[in-house]
Coordinates of C-alpha atoms in Angstrom, one line a residue:
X1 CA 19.5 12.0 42.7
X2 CA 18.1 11.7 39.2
X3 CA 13.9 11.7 38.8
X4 CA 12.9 8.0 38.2
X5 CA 11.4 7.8 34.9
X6 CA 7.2 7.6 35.2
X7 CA 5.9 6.7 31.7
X8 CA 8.1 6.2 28.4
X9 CA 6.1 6.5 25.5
X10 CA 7.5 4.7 22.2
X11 CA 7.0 6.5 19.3
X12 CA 6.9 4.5 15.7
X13 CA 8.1 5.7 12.5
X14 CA 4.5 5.6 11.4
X15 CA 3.2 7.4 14.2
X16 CA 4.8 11.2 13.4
X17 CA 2.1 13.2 13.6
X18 CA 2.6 16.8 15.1
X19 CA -0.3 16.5 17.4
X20 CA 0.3 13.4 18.7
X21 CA -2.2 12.6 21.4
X22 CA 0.1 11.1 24.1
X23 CA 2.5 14.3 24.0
X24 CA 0.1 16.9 25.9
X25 CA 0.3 14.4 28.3
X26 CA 4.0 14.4 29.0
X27 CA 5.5 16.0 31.7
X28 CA 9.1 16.8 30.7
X29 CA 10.7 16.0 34.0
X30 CA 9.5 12.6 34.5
X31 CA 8.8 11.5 30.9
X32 CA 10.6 10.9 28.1
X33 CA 10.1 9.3 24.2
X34 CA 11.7 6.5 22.9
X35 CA 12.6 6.1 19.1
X36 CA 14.7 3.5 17.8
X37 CA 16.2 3.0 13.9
X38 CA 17.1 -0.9 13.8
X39 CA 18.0 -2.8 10.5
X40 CA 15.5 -5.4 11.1
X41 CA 12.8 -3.3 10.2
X42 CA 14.2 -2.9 6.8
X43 CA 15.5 -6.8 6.6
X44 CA 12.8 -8.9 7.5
X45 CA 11.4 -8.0 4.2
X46 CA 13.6 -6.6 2.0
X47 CA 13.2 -2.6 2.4
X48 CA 13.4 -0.5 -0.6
X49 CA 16.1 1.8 0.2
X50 CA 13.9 5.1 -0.6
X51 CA 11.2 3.8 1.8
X52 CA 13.7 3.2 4.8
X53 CA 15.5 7.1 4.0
X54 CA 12.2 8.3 4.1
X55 CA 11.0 6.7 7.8
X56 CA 14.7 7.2 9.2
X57 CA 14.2 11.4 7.7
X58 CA 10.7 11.4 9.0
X59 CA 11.8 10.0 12.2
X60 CA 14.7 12.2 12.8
X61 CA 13.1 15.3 12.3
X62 CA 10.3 14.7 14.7
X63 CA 13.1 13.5 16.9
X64 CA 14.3 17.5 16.6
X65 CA 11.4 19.0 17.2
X66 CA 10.2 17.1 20.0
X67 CA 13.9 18.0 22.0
X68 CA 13.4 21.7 20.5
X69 CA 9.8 21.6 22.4
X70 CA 11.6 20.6 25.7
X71 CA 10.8 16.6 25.8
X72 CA 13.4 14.1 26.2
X73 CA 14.0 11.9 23.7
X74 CA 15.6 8.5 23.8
X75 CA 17.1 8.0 20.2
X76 CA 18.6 4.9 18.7
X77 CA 20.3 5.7 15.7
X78 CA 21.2 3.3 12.8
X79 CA 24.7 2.0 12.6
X80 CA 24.6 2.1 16.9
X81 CA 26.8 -1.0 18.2
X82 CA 25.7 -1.1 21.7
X83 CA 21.7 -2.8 20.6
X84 CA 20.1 -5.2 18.9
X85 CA 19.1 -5.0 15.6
X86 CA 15.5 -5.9 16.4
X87 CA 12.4 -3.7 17.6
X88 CA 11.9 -5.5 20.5
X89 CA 15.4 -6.5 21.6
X90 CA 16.4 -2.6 21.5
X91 CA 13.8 -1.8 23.6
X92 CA 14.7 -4.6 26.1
X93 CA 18.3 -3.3 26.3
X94 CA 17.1 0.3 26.5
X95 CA 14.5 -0.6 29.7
X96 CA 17.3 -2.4 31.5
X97 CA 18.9 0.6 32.0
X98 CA 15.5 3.4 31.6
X99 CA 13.4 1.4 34.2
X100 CA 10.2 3.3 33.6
X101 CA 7.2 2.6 35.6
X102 CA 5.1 3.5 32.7
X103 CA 5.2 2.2 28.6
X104 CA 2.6 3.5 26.5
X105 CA 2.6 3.4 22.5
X106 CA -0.2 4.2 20.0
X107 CA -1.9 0.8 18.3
X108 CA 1.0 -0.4 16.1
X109 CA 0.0 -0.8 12.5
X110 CA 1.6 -4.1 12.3
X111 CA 0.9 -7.1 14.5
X112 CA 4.1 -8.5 14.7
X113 CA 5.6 -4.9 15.9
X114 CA 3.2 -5.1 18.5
X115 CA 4.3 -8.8 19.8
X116 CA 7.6 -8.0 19.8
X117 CA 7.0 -4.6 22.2
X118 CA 4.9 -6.7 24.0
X119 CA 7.5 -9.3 24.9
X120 CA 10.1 -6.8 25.5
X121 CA 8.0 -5.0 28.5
X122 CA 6.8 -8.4 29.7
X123 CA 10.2 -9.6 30.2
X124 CA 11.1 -6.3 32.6
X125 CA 7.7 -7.1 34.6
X126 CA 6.0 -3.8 32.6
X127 CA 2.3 -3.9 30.6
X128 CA 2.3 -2.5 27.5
X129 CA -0.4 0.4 27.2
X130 CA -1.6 0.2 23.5
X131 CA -3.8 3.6 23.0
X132 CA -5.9 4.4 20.1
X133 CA -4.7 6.0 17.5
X134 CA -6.9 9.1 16.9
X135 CA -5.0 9.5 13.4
X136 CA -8.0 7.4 11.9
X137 CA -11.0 8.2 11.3
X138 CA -12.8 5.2 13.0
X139 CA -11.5 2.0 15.0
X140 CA -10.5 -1.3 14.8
X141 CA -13.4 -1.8 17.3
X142 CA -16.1 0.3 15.5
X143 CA -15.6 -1.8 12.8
X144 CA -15.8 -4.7 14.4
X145 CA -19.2 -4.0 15.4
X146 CA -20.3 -3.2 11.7
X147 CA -18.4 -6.1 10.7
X148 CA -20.6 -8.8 12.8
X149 CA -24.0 -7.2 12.1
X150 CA -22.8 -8.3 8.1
X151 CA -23.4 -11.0 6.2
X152 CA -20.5 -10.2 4.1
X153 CA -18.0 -7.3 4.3
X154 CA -18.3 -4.9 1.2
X155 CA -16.2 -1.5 0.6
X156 CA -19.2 0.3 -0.6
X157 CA -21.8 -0.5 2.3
X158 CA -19.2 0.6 4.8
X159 CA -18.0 3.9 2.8
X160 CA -21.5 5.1 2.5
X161 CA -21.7 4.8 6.6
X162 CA -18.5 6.8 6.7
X163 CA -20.5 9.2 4.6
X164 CA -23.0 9.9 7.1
X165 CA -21.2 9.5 10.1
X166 CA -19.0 12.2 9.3
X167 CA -21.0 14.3 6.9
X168 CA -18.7 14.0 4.1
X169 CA -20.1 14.9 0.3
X170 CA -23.6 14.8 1.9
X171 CA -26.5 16.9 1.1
X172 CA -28.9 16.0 4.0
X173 CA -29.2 12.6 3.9
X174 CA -28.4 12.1 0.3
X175 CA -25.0 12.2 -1.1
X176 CA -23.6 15.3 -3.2
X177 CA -23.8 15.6 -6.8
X178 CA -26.7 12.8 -6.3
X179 CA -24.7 9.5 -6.1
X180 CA -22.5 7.4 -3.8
X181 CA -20.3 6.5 -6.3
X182 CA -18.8 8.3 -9.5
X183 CA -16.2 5.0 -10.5
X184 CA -18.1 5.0 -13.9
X185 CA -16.9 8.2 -15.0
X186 CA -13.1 7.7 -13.9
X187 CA -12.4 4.9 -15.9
X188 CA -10.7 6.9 -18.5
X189 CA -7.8 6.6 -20.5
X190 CA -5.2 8.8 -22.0
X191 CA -5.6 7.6 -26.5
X192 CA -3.2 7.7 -28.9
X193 CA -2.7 11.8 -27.8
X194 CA -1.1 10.6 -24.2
X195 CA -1.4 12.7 -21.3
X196 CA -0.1 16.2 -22.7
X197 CA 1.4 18.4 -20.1
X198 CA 1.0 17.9 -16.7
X199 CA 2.4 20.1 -14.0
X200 CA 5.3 18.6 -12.3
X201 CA 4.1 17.1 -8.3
X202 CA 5.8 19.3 -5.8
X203 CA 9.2 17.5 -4.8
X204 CA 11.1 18.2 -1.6
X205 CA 15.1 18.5 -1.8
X206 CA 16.7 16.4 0.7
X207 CA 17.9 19.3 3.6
X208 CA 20.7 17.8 6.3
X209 CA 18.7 16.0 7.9
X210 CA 17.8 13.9 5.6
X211 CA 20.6 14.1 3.3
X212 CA 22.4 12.0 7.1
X213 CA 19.4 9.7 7.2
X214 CA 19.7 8.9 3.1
X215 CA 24.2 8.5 3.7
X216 CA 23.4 6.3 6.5
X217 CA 20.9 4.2 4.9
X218 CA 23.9 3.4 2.2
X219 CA 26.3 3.0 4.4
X220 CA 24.7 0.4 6.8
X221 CA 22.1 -1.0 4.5
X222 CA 24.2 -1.1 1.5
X223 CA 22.0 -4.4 0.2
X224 CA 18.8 -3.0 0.2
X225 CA 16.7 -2.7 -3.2
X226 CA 16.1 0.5 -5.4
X227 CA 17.4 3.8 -5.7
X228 CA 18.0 6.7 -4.1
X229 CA 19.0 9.5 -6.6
X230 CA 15.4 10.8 -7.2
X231 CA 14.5 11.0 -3.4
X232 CA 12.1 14.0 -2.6
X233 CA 9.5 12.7 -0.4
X234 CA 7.9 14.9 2.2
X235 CA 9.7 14.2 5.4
X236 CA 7.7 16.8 7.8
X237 CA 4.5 17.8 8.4
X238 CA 4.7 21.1 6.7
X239 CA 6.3 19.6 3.5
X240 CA 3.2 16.9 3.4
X241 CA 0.3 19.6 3.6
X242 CA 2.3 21.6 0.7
X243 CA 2.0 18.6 -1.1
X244 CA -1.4 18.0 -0.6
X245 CA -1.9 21.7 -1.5
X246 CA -0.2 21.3 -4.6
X247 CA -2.3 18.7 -5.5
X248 CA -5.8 19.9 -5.0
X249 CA -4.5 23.1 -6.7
X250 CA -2.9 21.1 -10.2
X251 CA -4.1 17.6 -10.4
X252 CA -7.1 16.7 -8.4
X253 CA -9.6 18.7 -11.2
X254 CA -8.2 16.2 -14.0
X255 CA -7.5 13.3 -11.0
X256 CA -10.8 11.5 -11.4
X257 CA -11.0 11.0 -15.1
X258 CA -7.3 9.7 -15.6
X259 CA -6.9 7.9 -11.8
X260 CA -7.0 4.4 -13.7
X261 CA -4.4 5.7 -17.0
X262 CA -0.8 4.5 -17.4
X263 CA 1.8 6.1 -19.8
X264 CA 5.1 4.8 -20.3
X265 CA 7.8 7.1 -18.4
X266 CA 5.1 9.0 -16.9
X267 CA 5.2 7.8 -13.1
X268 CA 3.1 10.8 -11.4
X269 CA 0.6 11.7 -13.6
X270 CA -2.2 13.1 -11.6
X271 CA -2.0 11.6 -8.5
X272 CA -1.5 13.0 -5.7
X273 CA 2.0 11.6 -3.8
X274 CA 1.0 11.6 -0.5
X275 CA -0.1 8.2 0.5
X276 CA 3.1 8.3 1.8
X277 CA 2.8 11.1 4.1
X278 CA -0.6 10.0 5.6
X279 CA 0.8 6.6 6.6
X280 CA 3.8 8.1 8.5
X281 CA 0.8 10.5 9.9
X282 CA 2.7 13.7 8.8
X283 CA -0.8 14.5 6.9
X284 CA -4.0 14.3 8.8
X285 CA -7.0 12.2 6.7
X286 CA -9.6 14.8 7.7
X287 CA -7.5 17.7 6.1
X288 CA -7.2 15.7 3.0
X289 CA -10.9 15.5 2.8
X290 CA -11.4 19.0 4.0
X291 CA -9.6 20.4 1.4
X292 CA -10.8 18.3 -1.2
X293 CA -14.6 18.9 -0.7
X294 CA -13.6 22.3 -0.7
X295 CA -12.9 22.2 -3.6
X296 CA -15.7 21.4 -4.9
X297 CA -17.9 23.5 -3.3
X298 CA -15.7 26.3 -4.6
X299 CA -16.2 24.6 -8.2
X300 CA -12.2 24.2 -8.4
X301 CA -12.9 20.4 -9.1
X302 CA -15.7 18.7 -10.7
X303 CA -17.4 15.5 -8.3
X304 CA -16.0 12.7 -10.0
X305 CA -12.3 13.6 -9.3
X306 CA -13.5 14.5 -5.6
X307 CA -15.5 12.1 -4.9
X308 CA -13.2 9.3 -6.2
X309 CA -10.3 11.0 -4.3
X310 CA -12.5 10.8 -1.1
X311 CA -12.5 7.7 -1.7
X312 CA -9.4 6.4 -1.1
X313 CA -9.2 7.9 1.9
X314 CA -12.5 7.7 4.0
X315 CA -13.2 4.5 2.3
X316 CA -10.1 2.0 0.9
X317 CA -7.7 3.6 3.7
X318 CA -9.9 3.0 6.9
X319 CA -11.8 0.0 4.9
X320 CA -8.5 -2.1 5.0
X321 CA -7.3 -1.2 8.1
X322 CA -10.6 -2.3 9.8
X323 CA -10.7 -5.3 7.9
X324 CA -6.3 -5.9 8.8
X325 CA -7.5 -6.1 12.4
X326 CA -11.0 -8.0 12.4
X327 CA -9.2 -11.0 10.7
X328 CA -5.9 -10.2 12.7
X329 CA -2.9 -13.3 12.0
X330 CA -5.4 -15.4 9.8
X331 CA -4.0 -13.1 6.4
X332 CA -0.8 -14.6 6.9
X333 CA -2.2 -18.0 6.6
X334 CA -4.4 -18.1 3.5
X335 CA -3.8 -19.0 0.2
X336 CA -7.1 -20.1 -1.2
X337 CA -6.0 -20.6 -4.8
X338 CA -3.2 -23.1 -3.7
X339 CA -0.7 -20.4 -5.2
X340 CA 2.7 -21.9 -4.9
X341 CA 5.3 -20.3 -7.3
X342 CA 8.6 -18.1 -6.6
X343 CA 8.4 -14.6 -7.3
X344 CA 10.4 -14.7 -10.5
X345 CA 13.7 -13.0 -10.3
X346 CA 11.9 -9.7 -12.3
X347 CA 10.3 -8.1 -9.8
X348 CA 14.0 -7.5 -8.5
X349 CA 15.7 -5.9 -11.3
X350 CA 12.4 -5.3 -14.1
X351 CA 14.5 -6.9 -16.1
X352 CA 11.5 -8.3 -19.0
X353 CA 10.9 -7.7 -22.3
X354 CA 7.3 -7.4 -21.4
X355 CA 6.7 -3.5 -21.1
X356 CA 4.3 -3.3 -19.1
X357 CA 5.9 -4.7 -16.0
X358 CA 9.4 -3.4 -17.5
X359 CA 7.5 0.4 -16.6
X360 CA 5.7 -0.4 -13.5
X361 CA 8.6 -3.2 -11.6
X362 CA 11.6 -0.2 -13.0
X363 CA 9.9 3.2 -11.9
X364 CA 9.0 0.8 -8.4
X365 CA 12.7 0.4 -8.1
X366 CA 13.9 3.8 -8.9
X367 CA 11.2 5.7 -6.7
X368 CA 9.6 3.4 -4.5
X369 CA 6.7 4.4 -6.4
X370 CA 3.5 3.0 -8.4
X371 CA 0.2 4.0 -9.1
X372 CA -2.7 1.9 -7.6
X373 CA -3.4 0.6 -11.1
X374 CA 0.4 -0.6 -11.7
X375 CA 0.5 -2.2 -8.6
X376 CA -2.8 -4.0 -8.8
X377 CA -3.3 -4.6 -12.4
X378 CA 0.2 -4.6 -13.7
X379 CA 2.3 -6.2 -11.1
X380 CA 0.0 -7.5 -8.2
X381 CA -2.2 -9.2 -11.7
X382 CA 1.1 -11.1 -13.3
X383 CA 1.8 -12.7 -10.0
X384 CA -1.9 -13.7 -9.8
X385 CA -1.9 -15.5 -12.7
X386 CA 1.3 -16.6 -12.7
X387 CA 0.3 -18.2 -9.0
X388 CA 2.6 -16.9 -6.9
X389 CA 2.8 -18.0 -3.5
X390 CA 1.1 -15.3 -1.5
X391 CA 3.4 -14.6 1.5
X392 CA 6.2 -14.1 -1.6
X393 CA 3.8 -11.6 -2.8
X394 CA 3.0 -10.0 0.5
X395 CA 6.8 -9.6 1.1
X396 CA 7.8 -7.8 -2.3
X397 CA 5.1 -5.1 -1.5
X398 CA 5.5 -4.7 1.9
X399 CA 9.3 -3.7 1.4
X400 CA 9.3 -2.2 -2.1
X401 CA 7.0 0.9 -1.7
X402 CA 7.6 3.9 0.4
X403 CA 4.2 3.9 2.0
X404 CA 3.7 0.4 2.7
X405 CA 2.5 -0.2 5.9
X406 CA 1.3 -3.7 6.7
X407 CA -2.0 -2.1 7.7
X408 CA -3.0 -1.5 4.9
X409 CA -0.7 -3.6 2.3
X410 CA -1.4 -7.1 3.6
X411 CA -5.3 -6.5 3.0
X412 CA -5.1 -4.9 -0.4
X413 CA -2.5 -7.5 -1.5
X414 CA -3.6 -10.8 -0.2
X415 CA -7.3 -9.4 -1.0
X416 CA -7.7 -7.4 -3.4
X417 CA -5.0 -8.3 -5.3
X418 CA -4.5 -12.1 -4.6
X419 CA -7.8 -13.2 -4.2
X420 CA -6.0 -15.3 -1.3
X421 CA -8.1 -14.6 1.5
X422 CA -10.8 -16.2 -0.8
X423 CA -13.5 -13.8 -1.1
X424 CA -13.5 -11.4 2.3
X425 CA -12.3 -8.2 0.9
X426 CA -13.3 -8.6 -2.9
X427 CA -16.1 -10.3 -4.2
X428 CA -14.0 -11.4 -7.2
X429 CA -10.6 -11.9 -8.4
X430 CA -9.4 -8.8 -10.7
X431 CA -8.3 -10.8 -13.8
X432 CA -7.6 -9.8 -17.4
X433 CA -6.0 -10.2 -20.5
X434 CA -3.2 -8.1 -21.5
X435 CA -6.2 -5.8 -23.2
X436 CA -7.1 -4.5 -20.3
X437 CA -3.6 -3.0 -20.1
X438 CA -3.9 -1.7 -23.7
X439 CA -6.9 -0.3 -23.2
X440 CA -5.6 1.3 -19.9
X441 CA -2.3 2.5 -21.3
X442 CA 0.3 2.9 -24.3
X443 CA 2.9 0.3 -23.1
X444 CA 1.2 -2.3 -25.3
X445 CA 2.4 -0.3 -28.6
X446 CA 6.1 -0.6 -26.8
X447 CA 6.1 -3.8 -26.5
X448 CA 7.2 -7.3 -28.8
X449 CA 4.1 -9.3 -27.3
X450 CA 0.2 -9.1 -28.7
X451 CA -2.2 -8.4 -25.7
X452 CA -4.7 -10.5 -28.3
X453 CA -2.8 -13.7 -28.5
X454 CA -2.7 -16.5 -26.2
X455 CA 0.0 -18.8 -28.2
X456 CA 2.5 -18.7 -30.2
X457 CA 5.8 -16.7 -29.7
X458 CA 4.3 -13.2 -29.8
X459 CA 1.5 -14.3 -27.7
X460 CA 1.0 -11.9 -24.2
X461 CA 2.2 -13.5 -21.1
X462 CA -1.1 -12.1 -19.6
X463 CA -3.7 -13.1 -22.2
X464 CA -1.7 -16.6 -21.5
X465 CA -1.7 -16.9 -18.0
X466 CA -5.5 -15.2 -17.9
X467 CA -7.0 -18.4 -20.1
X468 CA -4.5 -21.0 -18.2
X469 CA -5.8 -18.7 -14.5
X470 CA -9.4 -19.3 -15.4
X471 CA -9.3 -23.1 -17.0
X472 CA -7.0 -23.8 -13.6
X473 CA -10.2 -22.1 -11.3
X474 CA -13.1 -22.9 -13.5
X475 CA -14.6 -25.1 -10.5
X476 CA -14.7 -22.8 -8.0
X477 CA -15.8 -19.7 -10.0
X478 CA -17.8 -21.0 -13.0
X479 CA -21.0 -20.7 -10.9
X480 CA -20.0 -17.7 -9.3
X481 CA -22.5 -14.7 -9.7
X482 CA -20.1 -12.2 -10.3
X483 CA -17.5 -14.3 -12.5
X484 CA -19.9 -16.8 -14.5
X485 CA -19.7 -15.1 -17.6
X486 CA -16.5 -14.6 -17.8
X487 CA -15.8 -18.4 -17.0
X488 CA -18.5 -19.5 -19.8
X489 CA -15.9 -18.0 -22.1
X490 CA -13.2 -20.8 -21.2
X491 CA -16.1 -23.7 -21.5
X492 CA -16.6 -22.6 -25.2
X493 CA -12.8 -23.2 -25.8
X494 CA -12.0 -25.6 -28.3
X495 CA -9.9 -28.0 -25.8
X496 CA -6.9 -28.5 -28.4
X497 CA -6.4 -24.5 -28.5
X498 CA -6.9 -24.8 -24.3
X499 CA -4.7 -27.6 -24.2
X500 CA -2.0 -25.4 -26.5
X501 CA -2.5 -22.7 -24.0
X502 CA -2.1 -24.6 -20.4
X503 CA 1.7 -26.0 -22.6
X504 CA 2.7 -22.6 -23.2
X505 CA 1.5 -21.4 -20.0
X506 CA 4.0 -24.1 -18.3
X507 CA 6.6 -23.5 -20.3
X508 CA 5.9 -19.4 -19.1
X509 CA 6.1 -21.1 -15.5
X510 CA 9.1 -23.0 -16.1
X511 CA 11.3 -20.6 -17.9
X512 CA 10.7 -17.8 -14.6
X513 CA 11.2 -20.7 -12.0
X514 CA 14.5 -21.1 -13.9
X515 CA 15.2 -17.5 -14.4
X516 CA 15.2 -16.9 -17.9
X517 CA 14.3 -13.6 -19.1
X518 CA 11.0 -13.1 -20.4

């Protein structure tokens, strides 16, 4: 007679990490894992097809190892006819027939995931066990608690309590190098000169594996977005902590200065490629930090470039996960500019004559790829001041990058980028004229429209949009701290050339909704 089945712990494709803290637990004769590929996960938003080979890879391999180690693992491939082809209606079939008297998964990094297990178990009489996820650095409750003692919710004032919680860049009680913060001197960009040579990222050739997971994704998701020819992503743990080593070791001195620089046909630059890896948990944060300070206490690196890579991990990363959780379903709702047009038809097939987005909506669809720069103040930044309805937004860059979790994207789009959740996460919308992107990269000098003109036929989309974004706003920001001098700008307009400005930006509005190329 066959051992009933005590606890079945569901593993998520962005819960890989080697050491995952449920496993020590297990006991392979009465436990067992459950994994499941299913095409809604790469259909409910639109999936780049990169970012689903890369969970399915991930997935798999972990799969291996975990059978290799002695567990059982119950796996549902991709293309599998006898399932659903949602998260939670696989799981119901699968328990049916499983009948654990245990179901355990770490905190799912997407609310809606976590409903949908939750119904699954509650219609086979079975309470989901949510566990921590020790992957991060601190908790959705931790921050809670920091969160209500605040009068309003800032990166820095939580980053710095990161700091000395964790002794990270501290000397005593003050921080290393003698400041918090070293954004000042990373601001830089690249000249006329360009970049020069950079070394190369470390890229990972597609072994069986993944070669199986990347075949299947084009056989049963033939639909999906993007491309799949330049795939070499880290897939295992030991492929992600080359990566970061290769990093720290070739980009990370130079990282700080040129973080913020674009350069036509130049995707990588110096950054670091494994944003990726940390989200599927194949890299741990706290070696990431590790070996960056390390760095600079061996003089590898200068502070700026550590301290501003630091950053992104012990503050954005954990910042805008706490913040995904304290505010919970209420993202999904707001829109506090009223933004209510269609994602034009470009950020599907970068097909523009303005080069900006042309470089940062084409290397996005070849590689699942863009630099927090292109993403916030190239495409995230047009959509803003185009208005574009928020959960549109939300959608495009949940499915189109290969490390988007909802985690963390929702809060960085719909707050940092958006400005939609009105104020929580930024203190200010991050607007600009197209000579912020001239000033930030070359693809101005590429391109038929003038970054200083806001009419006329040559006149930048952006610089457009920017005087039509803060003329549309000038209510609720004109008195704003923060924004009042950029609004006083728009009240010194001469109201003819405003009025010429608001027609052309319609007729911007008009021509997209339509879907002309621009």
């Amino acid at each position: 007679m066959a051992t009933p089945l005590r606890t079945l712990l569901i593993v998520l494709g962005d819960q890989l990490a080697p050491e995952h803290p449920v496993l020590a637990t297990l006991d392979p004769a009465q436990d067992a894992l459950w994994m499941a590929e299913v095409t809604g996960e790469s259909t409910h938003v639109p999936s780049h097809r990169a970012r689903t080979a890369l969970f399915l890879a991930a997935m798999r391999h972990f799969a291996e190892r975990r059978r290799a180690a002695g567990l059982t693992v119950h796996y549902r491939r991709l293309g599998s006819t006898d399932r659903p082809a949602d998260l939670g209606g696989a799981l119901e079939y699968d328990l049916a027939h499983l009948q654990p008297q245990r179901l355990c998964v770490l905190q799912p990094g997407e609310r809606r995931v976590q409903r949908d297990l939750e119904n699954a178990a509650a219609r086979h009489g079975l309470r989901l066990e949510i566990r921590e996820d020790p992957h991060f650095i601190d908790t959705p409750e931790a921050f809670g608690r920091w969160a209500g003692s605040r009068r309003e919710l800032r990166l820095e004032h939580y980053y710095r309590k990161l700091r000395r919680e964790h002794d990270v860049l501290m000397d005593g009680e003050a921080p290393a190098g003698g400041a918090w913060n070293f954004d000042a001197s990373n601001r830089g960009s690249f000249g006329r000169q360009g970049p020069g040579l950079i070394p190369e990222p470390l890229g990972f050739a597609p072994d069986a594996i993944t070669r199986e997971a990347i075949d299947d994704v084009r056989t049963h998701l033939p639909d999906l977005p993007g491309e799949l020819e330049d795939f070499d992503w880290p897939v295992t743990p030991e492929q992600a902590q080359a990566a970061l080593e290769d990093f720290i070791r070739n980009r990370l001195p130079a990282f700080g200065t040129w973080q913020d620089a674009m350069w036509t046909d130049s995707p990588w630059l110096y950054h670091a490629r494994i944003s990726a890896a940390l989200n599927l948990h194949l890299l741990d944060p706290r070696a990431a930090i590790r070996e960056a300070e390390a760095a600079w206490h061996d003089g590898h690196a200068p502070i700026e470039a550590v301290e501003g890579f630091i950053r992104q991990i012990l503050g954005w990363r954990e910042y805008v996960r706490g913040l995904y959780f304290h505010f919970g379903d209420d993202w999904h709702a707001w829109n506090a500019l009223d933004a209510r047009e269609p994602l034009p038809r470009l950020y599907w097939d970068a097909d523009t004559e303005m080069t900006c987005l042309a470089q940062a909506v084409g290397q996005t669809l070849r590689l699942g790829y863009a630099h927090h720069i292109q993403r916030l103040m190239v495409a995230g930044l047009f959509a803003q001041l185009l208005g574009v309805e928020p959960r549109a937004i939300h959608a495009w860059y949940l499915g189109i990058y290969v490390d988007a979790v909802e985690w963390v994207e929702l809060p960085n789009v719909l707050g940092m980028s958006q400005y939609a959740d009105g104020g929580r996460m930024a203190s200010k919308p991050y607007v600009a004229t197209g000579r912020y992107i001239q000033r930030m990269s070359n693809y101005c000098r590429h391109c038929r429209f003038d970054p200083g003109e806001a009419i006329g036929e040559r006149a930048c989309p952006f610089t457009t949009l920017y005087w039509d974004f803060l003329d549309r706003h000038r209510e609720r920001f004109a008195r704003h701290p923060r924004t009042a001098l950029q609004w006083k700008h728009v009240e010194r307009m001469d109201p003819e050339r405003l009025q010429q400005i608001h027609d052309r930006a319609g007729e911007l509005r008009r021509r997209l909704r339509e879907g002309d190329r621009l």
